Amino acid sequence: LCESMLWKHWAGYYAVRSYEKSHEREYFAFRHSAGLMDVTPLYKYEVHGPDAGPFLARVLSKDVRTLREGRVTYLCWCDDDGKIMDDGTVSRMEENRYRITAAEPSYAWFARHARGYDVTIEDTTERFGILALQGPTSRAILEDATDADLGKVRFFSFKQTKLGDKSVTISRTGYTGDLGYEVWCEAGDALPVWDGLIAAGARHRIVPAGLDALDVARIEAGFIMNGVDYHSANRCFVESRKSSPFEVGLGWTVKTDRDPFIGQKALVREERKGSPFALAGLVYDWDEYEAAFAAKDLPPSVDGAAWRTPVPVYDRDGQQVGYATSGAWSPILKRNLALATVDRRHAKVGTRLEIEVTVEFERQRVGVTVEKTPFFDPERKRA
């Protein structure tokens, strides 16, 4: 199936970067039909027991006791200094049972803080497979493949049903910023579930998709990535590399006015005082970008793949005010985009800044403008 033979190491798995030599068809499937990708390497945990709610309220940035059964929320968890350990989703499966997804292995951290609580924490990473079906025709495909009425499954909620003879949980979540679902199943059922989705999606132009297409889509959606746009606090040896939720655009996931939780004091302080940095969406000035290459008798460089190498960002006086952490050419918006961490005084929408580019081995600066994220936000995502 993977004709490109392009693979990437992800949490102990080899994940497909692109099934074809170029990821472009896979990207456009996310935006015009549907792409199916295997996101099983995500770390997965289940927390259950009489104290499941109070325990999670203690360690997470939101009080998930307010989450209704059948609903999902996005949040993060922090260390005592209010610096992010990881971000992920929490689903309330039953009154006292929750499911967590994470980018980093977090079992030991959760277990360490569970002392004194009547809870059981299970690492279910290898028990479940997750297939992400993302794109405008994803709902039609799932309705053809199952008996579920997905019109009633709201954004950030889930439904348990059958796909053929396999039990699945269909969660209306994803990482592309488009209409999409994540299909959970027992790991041993993942292959027949994949085949069932491919068969049902044939008339809906389904395409197997890899990580390269996802990376472009998530930048368009303004979604940050652990290990790229910020780094887990427990992996940072230098204090300045750590980030708070407010500095990376996740302040909205933090609810400080509630019972004590880990990092609360530091986060309350920062919420009142303000953060030194903020997440900014940057759009390149195309005329300046093109002119920089034209001066070397070259066409402008438009790389189809997303980049993840930090790049300095400056104010118009040439003073560095931050750095871009990832970026991509957006095929659907026809714009060069970047996500950046900048001095909060320069993060206001409409602010003109400069970003470093390399033209014929020479570093230059071209103009960028701070724009609101997400860059791409179709109504169908929430409809």
Coordinates of N, CA and C in Angstrom, one line a residue, residues 30-32 133-139 172-181 217-218 220-222 376-383:
F30 N -8.0 15.4 2.3 CA -8.5 16.0 3.6 C -9.4 17.2 3.3
R31 N -9.1 17.9 2.3 CA -9.9 19.1 2.0 C -11.0 19.0 1.1
H32 N -11.0 18.0 0.2 CA -12.1 17.9 -0.8 C -12.9 16.5 -0.8
L133 N -10.4 9.4 10.1 CA -11.1 9.6 8.8 C -11.4 11.1 8.7
Q134 N -10.8 11.9 7.9 CA -10.9 13.3 7.9 C -11.2 13.9 6.5
G135 N -12.2 14.8 6.5 CA -12.5 15.4 5.2 C -14.0 15.6 5.0
P136 N -14.4 16.3 4.0 CA -15.8 16.6 3.8 C -16.7 15.4 3.6
T137 N -16.2 14.3 3.0 CA -17.1 13.2 2.8 C -17.0 12.1 3.9
S138 N -16.3 12.4 5.0 CA -16.0 11.5 6.1 C -17.3 11.0 6.7
R139 N -18.3 11.9 6.9 CA -19.6 11.5 7.5 C -20.3 10.5 6.6
R172 N -16.0 12.5 17.1 CA -15.9 13.6 16.1 C -14.8 14.5 16.5
T173 N -13.6 14.1 16.3 CA -12.4 14.8 16.6 C -11.4 14.6 15.5
G174 N -10.3 15.4 15.5 CA -9.3 15.2 14.5 C -8.2 16.3 14.6
Y175 N -7.2 16.2 13.7 CA -6.1 17.1 13.8 C -5.9 17.8 12.4
T176 N -6.9 17.8 11.6 CA -6.8 18.5 10.3 C -7.5 19.8 10.3
G177 N -8.4 20.1 11.2 CA -9.1 21.3 11.2 C -10.3 21.3 10.2
D178 N -10.8 20.1 9.9 CA -11.9 19.9 8.9 C -12.9 19.0 9.6
L179 N -14.0 18.8 8.9 CA -14.9 17.8 9.3 C -14.2 16.4 9.4
G180 N -14.3 15.7 10.5 CA -13.6 14.5 10.5 C -13.9 13.7 11.8
Y181 N -13.5 12.4 11.8 CA -13.8 11.5 12.9 C -12.6 10.7 13.2
A217 N -2.0 20.1 6.9 CA -3.3 20.4 7.3 C -3.4 21.0 8.7
R218 N -2.6 20.5 9.6 CA -2.6 20.9 11.0 C -2.1 22.4 11.1
E220 N -2.4 24.7 8.7 CA -3.5 25.5 8.3 C -4.5 25.7 9.4
A221 N -4.7 24.7 10.2 CA -5.7 24.7 11.3 C -5.2 25.4 12.5
G222 N -3.9 25.8 12.5 CA -3.3 26.5 13.6 C -3.1 25.6 14.8
F376 N -7.3 28.3 8.2 CA -8.4 27.6 7.5 C -9.4 27.1 8.5
D377 N -10.6 27.5 8.4 CA -11.6 27.1 9.4 C -13.0 27.0 8.7
P378 N -13.2 25.9 8.0 CA -14.5 25.7 7.3 C -15.6 25.5 8.3
E379 N -16.8 26.0 7.9 CA -18.0 25.8 8.8 C -18.4 24.4 9.0
R380 N -18.1 23.5 8.0 CA -18.5 22.1 8.0 C -17.8 21.4 9.2
K381 N -16.7 21.9 9.7 CA -16.0 21.3 10.8 C -16.9 21.1 12.0
R382 N -17.7 22.1 12.3 CA -18.6 22.1 13.4 C -20.0 21.8 13.1
A383 N -20.4 21.9 11.8 CA -21.8 21.7 11.4 C -22.4 20.4 11.8

